[in-house]
Short mmCIF file of C-alpha atoms in Angstrom, two decimals:
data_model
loop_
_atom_site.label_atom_id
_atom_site.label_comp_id
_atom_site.label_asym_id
_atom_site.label_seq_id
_atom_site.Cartn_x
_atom_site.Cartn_y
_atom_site.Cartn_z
CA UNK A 350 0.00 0.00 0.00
CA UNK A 351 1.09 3.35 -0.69
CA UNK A 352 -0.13 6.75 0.12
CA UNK A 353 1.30 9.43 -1.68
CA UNK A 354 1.25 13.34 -2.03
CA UNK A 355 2.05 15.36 -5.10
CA UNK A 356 2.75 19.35 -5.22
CA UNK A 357 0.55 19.57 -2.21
CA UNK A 358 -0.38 23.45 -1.63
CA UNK A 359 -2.80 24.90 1.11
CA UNK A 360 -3.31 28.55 2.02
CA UNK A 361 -4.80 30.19 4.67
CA UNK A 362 -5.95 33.72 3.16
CA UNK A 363 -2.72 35.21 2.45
CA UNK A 364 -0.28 32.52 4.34
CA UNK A 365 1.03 29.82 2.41
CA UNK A 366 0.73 27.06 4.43
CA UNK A 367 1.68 24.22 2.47
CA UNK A 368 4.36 24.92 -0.59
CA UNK A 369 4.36 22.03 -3.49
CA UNK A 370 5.03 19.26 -0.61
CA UNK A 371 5.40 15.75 -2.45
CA UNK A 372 5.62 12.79 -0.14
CA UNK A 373 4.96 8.60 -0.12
CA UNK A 374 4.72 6.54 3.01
CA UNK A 375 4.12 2.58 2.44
CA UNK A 376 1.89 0.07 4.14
CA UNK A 377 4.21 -1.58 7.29
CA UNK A 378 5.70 1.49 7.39
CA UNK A 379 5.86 4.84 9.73
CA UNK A 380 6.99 7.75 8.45
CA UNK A 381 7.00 10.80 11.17
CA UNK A 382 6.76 14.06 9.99
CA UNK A 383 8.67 17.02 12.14
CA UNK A 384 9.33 20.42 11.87
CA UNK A 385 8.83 23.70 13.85
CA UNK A 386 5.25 25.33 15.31
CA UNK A 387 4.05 26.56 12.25
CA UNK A 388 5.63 24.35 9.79
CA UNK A 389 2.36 22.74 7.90
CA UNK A 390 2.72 19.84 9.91
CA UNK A 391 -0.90 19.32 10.89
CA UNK A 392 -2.14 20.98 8.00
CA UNK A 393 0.14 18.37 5.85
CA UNK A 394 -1.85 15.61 7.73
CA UNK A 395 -5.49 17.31 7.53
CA UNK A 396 -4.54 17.43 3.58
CA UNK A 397 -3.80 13.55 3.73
CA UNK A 398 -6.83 12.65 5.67
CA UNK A 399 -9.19 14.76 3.78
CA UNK A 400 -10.26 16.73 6.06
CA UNK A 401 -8.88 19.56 4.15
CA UNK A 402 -9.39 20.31 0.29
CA UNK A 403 -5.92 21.26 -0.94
CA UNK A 404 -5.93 23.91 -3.23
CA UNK A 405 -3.30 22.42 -5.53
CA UNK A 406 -1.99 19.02 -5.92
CA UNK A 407 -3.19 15.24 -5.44
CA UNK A 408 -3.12 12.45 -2.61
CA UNK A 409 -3.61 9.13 -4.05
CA UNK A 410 -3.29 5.40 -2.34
CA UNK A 411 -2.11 3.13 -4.56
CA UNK A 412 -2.26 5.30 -7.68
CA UNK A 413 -6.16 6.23 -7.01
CA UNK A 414 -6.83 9.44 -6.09
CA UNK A 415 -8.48 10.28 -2.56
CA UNK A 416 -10.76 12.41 -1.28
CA UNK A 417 -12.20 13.83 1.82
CA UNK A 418 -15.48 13.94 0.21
CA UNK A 419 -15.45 10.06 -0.66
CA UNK A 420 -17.64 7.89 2.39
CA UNK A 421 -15.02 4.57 0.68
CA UNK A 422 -11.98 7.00 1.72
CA UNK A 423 -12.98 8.06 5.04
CA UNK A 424 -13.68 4.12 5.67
CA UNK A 425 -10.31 3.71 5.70
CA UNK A 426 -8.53 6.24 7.51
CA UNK A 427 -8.19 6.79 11.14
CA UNK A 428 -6.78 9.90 13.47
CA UNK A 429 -5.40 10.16 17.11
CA UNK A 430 -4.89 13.72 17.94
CA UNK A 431 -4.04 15.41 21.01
CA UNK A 432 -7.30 16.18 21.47
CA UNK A 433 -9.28 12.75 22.28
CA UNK A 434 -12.48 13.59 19.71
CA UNK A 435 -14.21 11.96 22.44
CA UNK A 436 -17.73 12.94 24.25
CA UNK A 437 -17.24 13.53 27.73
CA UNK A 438 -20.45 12.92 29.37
CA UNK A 439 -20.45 9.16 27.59
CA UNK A 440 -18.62 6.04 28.84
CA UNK A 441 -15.81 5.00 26.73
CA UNK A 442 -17.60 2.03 25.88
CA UNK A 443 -20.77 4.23 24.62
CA UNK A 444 -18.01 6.58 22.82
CA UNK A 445 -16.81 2.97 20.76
CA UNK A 446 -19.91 1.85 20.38
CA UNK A 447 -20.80 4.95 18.59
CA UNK A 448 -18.20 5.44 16.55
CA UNK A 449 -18.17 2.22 15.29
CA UNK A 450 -21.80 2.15 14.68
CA UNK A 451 -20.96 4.92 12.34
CA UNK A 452 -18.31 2.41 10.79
CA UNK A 453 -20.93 -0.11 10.36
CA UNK A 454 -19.78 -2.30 13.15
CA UNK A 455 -23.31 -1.91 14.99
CA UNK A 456 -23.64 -5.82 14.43
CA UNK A 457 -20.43 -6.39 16.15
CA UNK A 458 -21.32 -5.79 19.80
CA UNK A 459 -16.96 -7.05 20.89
CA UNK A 460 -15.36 -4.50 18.50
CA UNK A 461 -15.10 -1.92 21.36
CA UNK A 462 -13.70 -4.19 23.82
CA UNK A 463 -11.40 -5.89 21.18
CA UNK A 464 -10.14 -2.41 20.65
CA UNK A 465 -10.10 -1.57 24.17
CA UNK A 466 -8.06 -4.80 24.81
CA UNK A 467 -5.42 -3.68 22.03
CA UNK A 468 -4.85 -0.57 24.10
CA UNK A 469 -4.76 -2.30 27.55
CA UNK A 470 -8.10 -0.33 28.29
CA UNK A 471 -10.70 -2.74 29.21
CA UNK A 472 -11.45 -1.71 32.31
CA UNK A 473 -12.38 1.85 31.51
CA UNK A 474 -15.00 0.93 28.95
CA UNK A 475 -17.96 1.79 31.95
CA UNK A 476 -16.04 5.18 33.19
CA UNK A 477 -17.40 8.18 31.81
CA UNK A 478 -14.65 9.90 29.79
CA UNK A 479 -14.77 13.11 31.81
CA UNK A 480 -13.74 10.96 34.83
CA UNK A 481 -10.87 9.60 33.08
CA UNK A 482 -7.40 11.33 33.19
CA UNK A 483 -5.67 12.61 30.24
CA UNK A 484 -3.45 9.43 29.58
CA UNK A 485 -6.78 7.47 29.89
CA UNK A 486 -8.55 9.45 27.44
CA UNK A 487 -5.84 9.27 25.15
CA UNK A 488 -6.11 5.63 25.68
CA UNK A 489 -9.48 5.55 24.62
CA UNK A 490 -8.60 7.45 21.53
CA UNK A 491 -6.82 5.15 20.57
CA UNK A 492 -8.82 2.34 20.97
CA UNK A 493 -11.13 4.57 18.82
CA UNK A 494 -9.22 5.02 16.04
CA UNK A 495 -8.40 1.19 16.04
CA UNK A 496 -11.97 0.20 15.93
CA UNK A 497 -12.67 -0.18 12.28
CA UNK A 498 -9.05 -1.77 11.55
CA UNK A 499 -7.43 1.48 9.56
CA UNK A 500 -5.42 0.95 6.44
CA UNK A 501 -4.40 4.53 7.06
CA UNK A 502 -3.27 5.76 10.18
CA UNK A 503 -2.58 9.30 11.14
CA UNK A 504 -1.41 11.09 14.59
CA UNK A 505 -1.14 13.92 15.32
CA UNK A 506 1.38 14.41 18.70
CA UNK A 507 -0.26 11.64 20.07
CA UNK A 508 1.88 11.26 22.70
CA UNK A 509 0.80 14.57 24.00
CA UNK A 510 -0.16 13.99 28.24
CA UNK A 511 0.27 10.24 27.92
CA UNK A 512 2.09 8.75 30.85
CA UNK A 513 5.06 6.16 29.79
CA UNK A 514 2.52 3.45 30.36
CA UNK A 515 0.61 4.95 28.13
CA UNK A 516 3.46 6.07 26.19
CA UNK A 517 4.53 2.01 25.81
CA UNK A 518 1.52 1.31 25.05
CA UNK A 519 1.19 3.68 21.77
CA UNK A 520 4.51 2.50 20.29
CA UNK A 521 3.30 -1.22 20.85
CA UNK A 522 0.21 -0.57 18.96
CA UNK A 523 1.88 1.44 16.25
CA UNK A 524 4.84 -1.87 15.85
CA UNK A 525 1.47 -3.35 15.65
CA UNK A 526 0.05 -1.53 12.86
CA UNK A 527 3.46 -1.35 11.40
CA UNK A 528 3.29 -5.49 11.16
CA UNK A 529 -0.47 -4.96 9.89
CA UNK A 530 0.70 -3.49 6.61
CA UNK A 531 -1.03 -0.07 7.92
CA UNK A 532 0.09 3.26 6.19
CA UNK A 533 0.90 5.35 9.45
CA UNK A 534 1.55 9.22 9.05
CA UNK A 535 2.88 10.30 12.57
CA UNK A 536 3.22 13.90 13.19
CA UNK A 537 5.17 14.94 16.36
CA UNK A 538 7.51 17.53 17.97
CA UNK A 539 9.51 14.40 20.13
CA UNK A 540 12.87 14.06 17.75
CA UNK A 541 14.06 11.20 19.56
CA UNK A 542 10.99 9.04 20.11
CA UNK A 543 9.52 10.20 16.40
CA UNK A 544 13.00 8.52 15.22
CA UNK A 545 12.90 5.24 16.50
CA UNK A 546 9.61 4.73 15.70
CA UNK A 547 9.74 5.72 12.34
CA UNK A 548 11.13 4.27 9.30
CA UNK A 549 11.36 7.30 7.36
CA UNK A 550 11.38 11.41 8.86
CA UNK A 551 9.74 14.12 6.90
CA UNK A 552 10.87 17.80 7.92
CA UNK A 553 8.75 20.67 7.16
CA UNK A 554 9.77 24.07 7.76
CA UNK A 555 7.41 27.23 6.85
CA UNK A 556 5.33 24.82 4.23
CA UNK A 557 8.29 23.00 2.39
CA UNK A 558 9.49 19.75 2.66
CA UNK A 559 13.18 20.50 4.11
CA UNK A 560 14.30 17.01 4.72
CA UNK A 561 13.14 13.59 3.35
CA UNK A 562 15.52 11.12 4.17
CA UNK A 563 15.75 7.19 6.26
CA UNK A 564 15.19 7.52 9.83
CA UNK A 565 17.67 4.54 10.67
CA UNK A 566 21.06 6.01 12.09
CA UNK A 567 19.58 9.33 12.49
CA UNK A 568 20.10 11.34 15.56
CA UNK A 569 17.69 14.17 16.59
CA UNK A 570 20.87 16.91 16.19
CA UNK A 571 21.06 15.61 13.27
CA UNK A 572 17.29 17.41 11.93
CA UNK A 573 17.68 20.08 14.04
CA UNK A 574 19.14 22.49 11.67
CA UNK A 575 16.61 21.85 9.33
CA UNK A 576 14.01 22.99 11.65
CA UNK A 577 16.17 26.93 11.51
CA UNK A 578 17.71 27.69 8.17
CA UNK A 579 19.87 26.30 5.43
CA UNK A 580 18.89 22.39 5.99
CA UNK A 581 17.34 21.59 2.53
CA UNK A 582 18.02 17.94 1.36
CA UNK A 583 15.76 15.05 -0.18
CA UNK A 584 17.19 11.76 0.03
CA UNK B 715 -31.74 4.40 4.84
CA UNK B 716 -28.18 4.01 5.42
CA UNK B 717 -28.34 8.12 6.18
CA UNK B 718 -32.00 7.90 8.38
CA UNK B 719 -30.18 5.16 10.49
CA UNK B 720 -26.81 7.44 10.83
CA UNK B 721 -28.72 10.06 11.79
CA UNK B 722 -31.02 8.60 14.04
CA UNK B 723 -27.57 7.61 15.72
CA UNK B 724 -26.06 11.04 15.86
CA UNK B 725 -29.80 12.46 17.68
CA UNK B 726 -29.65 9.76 20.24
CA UNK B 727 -26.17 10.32 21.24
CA UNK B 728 -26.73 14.17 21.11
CA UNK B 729 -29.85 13.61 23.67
CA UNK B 730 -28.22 11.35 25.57
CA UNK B 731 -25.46 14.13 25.91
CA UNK B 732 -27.65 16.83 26.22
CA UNK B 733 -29.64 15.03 28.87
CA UNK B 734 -26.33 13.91 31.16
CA UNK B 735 -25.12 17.23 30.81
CA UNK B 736 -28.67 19.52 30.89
CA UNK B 737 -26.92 22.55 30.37
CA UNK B 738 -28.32 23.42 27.16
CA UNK B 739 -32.22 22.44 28.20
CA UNK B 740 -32.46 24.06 31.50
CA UNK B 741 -30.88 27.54 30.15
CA UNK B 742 -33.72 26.97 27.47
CA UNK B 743 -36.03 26.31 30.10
CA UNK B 744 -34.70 28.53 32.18
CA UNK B 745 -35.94 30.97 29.36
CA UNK B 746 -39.60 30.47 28.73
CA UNK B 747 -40.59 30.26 31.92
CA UNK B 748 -39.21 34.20 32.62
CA UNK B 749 -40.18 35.15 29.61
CA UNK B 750 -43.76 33.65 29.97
CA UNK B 751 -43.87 35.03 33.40
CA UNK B 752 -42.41 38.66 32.19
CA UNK B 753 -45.30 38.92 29.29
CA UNK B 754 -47.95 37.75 32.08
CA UNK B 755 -46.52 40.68 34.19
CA UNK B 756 -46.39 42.93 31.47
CA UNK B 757 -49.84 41.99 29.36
CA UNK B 758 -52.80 44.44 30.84
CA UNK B 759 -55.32 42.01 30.31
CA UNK B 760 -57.71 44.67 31.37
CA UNK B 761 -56.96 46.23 27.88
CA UNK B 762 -55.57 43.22 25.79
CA UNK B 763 -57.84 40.19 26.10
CA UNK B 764 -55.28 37.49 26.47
CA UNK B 765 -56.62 34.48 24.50
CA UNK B 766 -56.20 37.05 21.06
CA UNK B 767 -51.88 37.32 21.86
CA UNK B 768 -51.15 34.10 23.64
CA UNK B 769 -50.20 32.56 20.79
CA UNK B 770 -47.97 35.27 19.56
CA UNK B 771 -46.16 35.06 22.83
CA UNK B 772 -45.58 31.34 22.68
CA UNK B 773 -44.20 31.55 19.70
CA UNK B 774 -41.82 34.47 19.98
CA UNK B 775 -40.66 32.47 23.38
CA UNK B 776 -40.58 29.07 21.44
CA UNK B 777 -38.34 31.89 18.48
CA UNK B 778 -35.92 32.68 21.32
CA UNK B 779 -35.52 29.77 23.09
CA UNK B 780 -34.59 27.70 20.27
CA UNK B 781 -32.13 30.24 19.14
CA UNK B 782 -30.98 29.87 23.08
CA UNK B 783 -30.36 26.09 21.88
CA UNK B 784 -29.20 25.95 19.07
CA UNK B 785 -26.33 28.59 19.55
CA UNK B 786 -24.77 25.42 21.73
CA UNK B 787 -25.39 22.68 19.30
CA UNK B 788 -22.02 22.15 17.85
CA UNK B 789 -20.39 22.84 21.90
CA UNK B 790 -20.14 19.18 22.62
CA UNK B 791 -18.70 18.68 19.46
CA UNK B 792 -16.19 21.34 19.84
CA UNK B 793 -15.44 20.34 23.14
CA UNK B 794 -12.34 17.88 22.67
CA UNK B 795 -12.62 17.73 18.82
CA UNK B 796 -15.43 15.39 18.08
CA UNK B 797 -16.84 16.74 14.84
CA UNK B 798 -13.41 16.68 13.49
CA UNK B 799 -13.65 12.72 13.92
CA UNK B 800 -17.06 12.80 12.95
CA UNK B 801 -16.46 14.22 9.96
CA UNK B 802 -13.85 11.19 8.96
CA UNK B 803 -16.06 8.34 9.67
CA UNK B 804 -18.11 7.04 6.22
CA UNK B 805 -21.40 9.40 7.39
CA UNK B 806 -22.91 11.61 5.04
CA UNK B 807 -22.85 15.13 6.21
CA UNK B 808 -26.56 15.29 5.66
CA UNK B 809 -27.19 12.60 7.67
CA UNK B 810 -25.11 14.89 10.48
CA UNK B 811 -27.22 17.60 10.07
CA UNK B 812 -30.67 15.55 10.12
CA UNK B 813 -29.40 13.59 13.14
CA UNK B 814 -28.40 16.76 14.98
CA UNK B 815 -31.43 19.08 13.67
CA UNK B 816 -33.70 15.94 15.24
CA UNK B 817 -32.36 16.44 18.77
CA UNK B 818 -32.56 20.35 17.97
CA UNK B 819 -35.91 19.07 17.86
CA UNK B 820 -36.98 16.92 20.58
CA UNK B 821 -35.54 19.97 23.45
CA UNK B 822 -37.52 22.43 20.77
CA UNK B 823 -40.20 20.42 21.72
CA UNK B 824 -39.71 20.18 25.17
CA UNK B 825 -39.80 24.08 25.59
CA UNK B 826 -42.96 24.41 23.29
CA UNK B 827 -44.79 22.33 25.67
CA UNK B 828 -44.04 24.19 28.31
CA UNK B 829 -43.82 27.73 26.74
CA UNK B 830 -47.93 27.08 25.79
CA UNK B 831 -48.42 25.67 29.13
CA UNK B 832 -46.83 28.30 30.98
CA UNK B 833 -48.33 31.05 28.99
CA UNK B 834 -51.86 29.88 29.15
CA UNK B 835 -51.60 29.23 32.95
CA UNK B 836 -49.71 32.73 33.68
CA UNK B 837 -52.57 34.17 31.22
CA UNK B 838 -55.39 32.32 32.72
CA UNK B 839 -56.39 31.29 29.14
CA UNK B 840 -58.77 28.31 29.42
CA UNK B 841 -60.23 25.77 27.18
CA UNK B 842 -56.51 26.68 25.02
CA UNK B 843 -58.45 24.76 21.79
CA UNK B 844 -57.25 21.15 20.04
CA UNK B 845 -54.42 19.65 21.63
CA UNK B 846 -54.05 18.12 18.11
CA UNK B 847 -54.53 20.63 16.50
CA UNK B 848 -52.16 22.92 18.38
CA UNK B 849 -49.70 19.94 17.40
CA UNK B 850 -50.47 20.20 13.68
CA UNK B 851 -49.43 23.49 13.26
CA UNK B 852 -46.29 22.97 15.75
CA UNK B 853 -44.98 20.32 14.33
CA UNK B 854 -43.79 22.01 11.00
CA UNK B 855 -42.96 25.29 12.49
CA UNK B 856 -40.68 23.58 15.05
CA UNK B 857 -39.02 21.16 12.24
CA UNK B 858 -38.13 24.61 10.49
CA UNK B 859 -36.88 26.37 13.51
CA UNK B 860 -34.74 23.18 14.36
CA UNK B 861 -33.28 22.61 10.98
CA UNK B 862 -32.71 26.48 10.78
CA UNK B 863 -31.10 26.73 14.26
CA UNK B 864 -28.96 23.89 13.32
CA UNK B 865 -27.60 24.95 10.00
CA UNK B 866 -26.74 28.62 11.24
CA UNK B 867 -25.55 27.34 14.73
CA UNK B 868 -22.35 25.52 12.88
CA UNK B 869 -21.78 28.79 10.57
CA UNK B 870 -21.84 31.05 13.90
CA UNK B 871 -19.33 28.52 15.18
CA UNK B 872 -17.30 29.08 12.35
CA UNK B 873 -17.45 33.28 12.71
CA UNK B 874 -15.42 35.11 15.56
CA UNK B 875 -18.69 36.65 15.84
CA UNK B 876 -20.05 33.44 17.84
CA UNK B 877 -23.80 33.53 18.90
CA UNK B 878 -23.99 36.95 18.41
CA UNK B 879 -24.39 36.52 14.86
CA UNK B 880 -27.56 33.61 15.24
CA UNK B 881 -30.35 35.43 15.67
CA UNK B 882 -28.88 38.16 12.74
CA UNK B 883 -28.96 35.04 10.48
CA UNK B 884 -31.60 32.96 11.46
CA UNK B 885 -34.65 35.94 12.41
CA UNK B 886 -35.65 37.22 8.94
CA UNK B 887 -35.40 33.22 7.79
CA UNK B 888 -37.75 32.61 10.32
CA UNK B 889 -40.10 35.77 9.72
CA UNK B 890 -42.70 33.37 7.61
CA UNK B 891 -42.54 30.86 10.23
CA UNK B 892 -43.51 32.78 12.91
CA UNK B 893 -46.13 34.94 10.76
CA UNK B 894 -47.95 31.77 10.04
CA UNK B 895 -47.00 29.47 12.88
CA UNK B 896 -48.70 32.67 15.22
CA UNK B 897 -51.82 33.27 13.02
CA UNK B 898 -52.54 29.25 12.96
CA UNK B 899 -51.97 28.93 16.90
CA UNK B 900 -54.40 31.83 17.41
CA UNK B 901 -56.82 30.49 15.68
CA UNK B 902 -56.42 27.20 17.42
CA UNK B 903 -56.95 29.23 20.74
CA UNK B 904 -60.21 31.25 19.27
CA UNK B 905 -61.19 27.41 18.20
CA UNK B 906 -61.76 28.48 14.49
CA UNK B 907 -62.66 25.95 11.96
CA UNK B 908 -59.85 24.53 10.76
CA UNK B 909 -60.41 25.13 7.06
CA UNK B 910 -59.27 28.61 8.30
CA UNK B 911 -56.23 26.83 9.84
CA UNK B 912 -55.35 24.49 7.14
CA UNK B 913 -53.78 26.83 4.84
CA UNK B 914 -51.23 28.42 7.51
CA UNK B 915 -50.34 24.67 8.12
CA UNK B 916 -49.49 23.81 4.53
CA UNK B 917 -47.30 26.89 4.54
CA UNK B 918 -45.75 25.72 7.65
CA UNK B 919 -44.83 22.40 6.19
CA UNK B 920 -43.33 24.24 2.73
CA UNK B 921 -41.06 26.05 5.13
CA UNK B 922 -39.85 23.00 6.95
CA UNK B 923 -39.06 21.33 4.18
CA UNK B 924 -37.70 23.35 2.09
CA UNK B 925 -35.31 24.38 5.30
CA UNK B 926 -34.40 21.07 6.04
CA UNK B 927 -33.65 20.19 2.29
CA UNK B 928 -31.99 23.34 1.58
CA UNK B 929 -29.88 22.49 4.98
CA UNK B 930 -29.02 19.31 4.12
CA UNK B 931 -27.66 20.29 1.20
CA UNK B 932 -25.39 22.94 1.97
CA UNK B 933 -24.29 21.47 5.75
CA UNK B 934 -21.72 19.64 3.86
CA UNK B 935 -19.97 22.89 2.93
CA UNK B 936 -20.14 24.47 6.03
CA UNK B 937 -18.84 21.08 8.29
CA UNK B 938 -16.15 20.75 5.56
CA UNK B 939 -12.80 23.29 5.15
#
């Protein structure tokens, strides 16, 4: 599987917040996409997902272009985000159930739980979320976004208020979608961690693609200049 | 029926919210009973026979209590970033606005029932006229003022403006409604024949659906970037 960005713009009014950014991340594969506040970074992923129109340039998966607007597309595609998405007044297990309701997994009354159990969550599936801490919630997302089995994964600093529990837990799941053939898109401002998860790093730096290079061997001092000034290399 | 089903999802987890929570309601409710209360305080009834503007009343209360609501529609949503995962499961966007216009709805509802009872109590208006037929001509007016609050509740969410800019959007929409929805529920409460109803009621129904297809249609560009 392949997802795959070509001469990607977005703008915000005036700001240009995405410049002509090609990319391709496989299936089994992470690639983790860094840069500085203001980069494009989550605007780079909302482009992927759909959930923004970009105003110039394609995003296909396997050759077929993708769409935002396409129900078959957003069947496919998952995202964990800082913020959980989550209702707070429902349980976690009334948060899976509708979600994947909405997936079409009403029939399949254990898909919550299975994806609760992927996340070591099970025993928060009766807890309101509000009552949940932040690591727990994040949990939850997760098990959320696993729900209808992704072929595209995106995050977006998920690793944002997790505790290293939940933390280990996170970089088990994505080895886990990694060995599922899933496309995973990770966006994050942790150099080190986003390294040794990844397979291949992406650096962004005021819309452009900066840096496109094999994560293996790579050091976070090593992208740092990239995130400044005169970094520039595709590899 | 793949959309009716979706949507029937999204208004039963939007009451359930909504009911956990009550926030929303009881500021609604909250509402009608000053307002009914105020407009019994402020009515000389003396001057003003009562029966001949109750309706009027209910149904500028019912106007401004929904517009209460619906201002806080998308806030669960917005809360922790829920629409934004809404919005990337397979569900049409219509079916979003249908499911969330139907629990606009069902607390519309709510607050009509009591706006009419509070007003006729506070107005010592007896024998009010047809329960039925009171619900004839409330049904479509409410279906409007639900779809309408919902469409223009997301596009206020969307302005720096906030709920400020509701009622500036959604009053002159809702002009007709009210015009008819008023004239019908008066004559309800003066228990005219209803072939002098019947026509305010069709009118009523033309609104609501043309709102709520006209809504559907057009949600998706407002819940999309």
């Amino acid at each position: 599987m392949r997802l795959s960005a070509r001469g990607l713009v977005c703008d915000y009014g005036p700001t240009r917040a995405l410049d002509r950014v090609d990319l391709d991340a496989f299936g089994g594969s992470i690639l983790a996409v860094f840069g500085p506040n203001g980069a494009g970074k989550t605007t780079l992923l909302r482009a992927l997902s759909g959930e923004r129109r970009p105003d110039a340039g394609d995003v296909t998966l396997n050759g077929a272009a993708v769409s935002g607007s396409d129900p078959a597309w957003r069947a496919r595609v998952a995202l964990v985000s800082h913020r959980t998405g989550l209702y707070r007044k429902l349980t976690v297990g009334e948060n899976l159930a509708f979600f994947g309701a909405l997936h079409g997994l009403a029939t399949d009354p254990h898909a919550g739980f299975r994806a609760l159990e992927e996340v070591e969550a099970r025993d928060l599936a009766d807890i309101p979320v509000e009552k949940l801490s932040r690591g727990q919630r994040q949990r939850a997302a997760l098990a959320r976004s696993l729900l209808h089995d992704p072929d595209v994964l995106f995050l977006d600093e998920p690793f944002t208020g997790l505790d290293p529990g939940g933390a280990s837990t996170l970089e088990a799941m994505l080895q886990a979608r990694r060995e599922a053939d899933t496309v995973v898109v990770l966006v994050t401002h942790d150099l080190e961690r986003g390294l040794k998860l990844a397979d291949r790093a992406l650096v962004l730096r005021r819309g452009r693609r900066v840096l496109d290079t094999e994560s293996s061997g790579r050091e976070a001092e090593d992208l740092l200049p990239f995130f400044t000034a005169g970094g520039n290399r595709v590899e | 029926m793949m959309s009716l089903r979706w949507a029937r999802l999204i208004a039963w987890k939007d009451l359930q919210v909504e009911f956990r929570s009550g926030g929303r309601l009881l500021a609604m409710i909250a509402f009608v009973v000053l307002a009914c209360f105020l407009f019994a305080l402020a009515l000389d009834r003396s001057l003003v026979p009562a029966r001949n503007v109750a309706a009027s009343l209910a149904w500028l209360t019912i106007l401004f209590a929904a517009t209460t609501g619906a201002g806080r529609t998308f806030d669960t949503e917005e809360e922790d970033g829920a629409f934004r995962h809404l919005l990337l499961t397979p569900v049409s966007r219509h079916a979003i606005f249908l499911g969330k216009s139907a629990a606009n709805l069902v607390l519309v509802w709510i607050v009509t029932i009591l706006a009419f009872v509070a007003l006729t109590s506070f107005l010592g208006v007896r024998d009010a006229g047809s329960i039925a037929r009171h619900g004839a001509v409330l049904l479509p007016g409410t279906i409007g003022l639900a779809a309408v609050g919902t469409f223009f509740g997301l596009m206020s969410r969307h302005s720096s403006l906030g709920d400020t800019l509701l009622p500036v959007l959604t009053f002159p929409l809702l002009v007709p409604v009210i015009f008819f929805g008023a004239t019908a529920s008066g004559r309800v409460l003066t228990e005219r024949p209803w072939a002098e109803i019947s026509g305010s009621v069709r009118l009523l129904w033309a609104f609501a659906i043309g709102f709520v297809a006209v809504g559907s249609v057009l949600f998706r560009y407002l819940a999309e970037e």
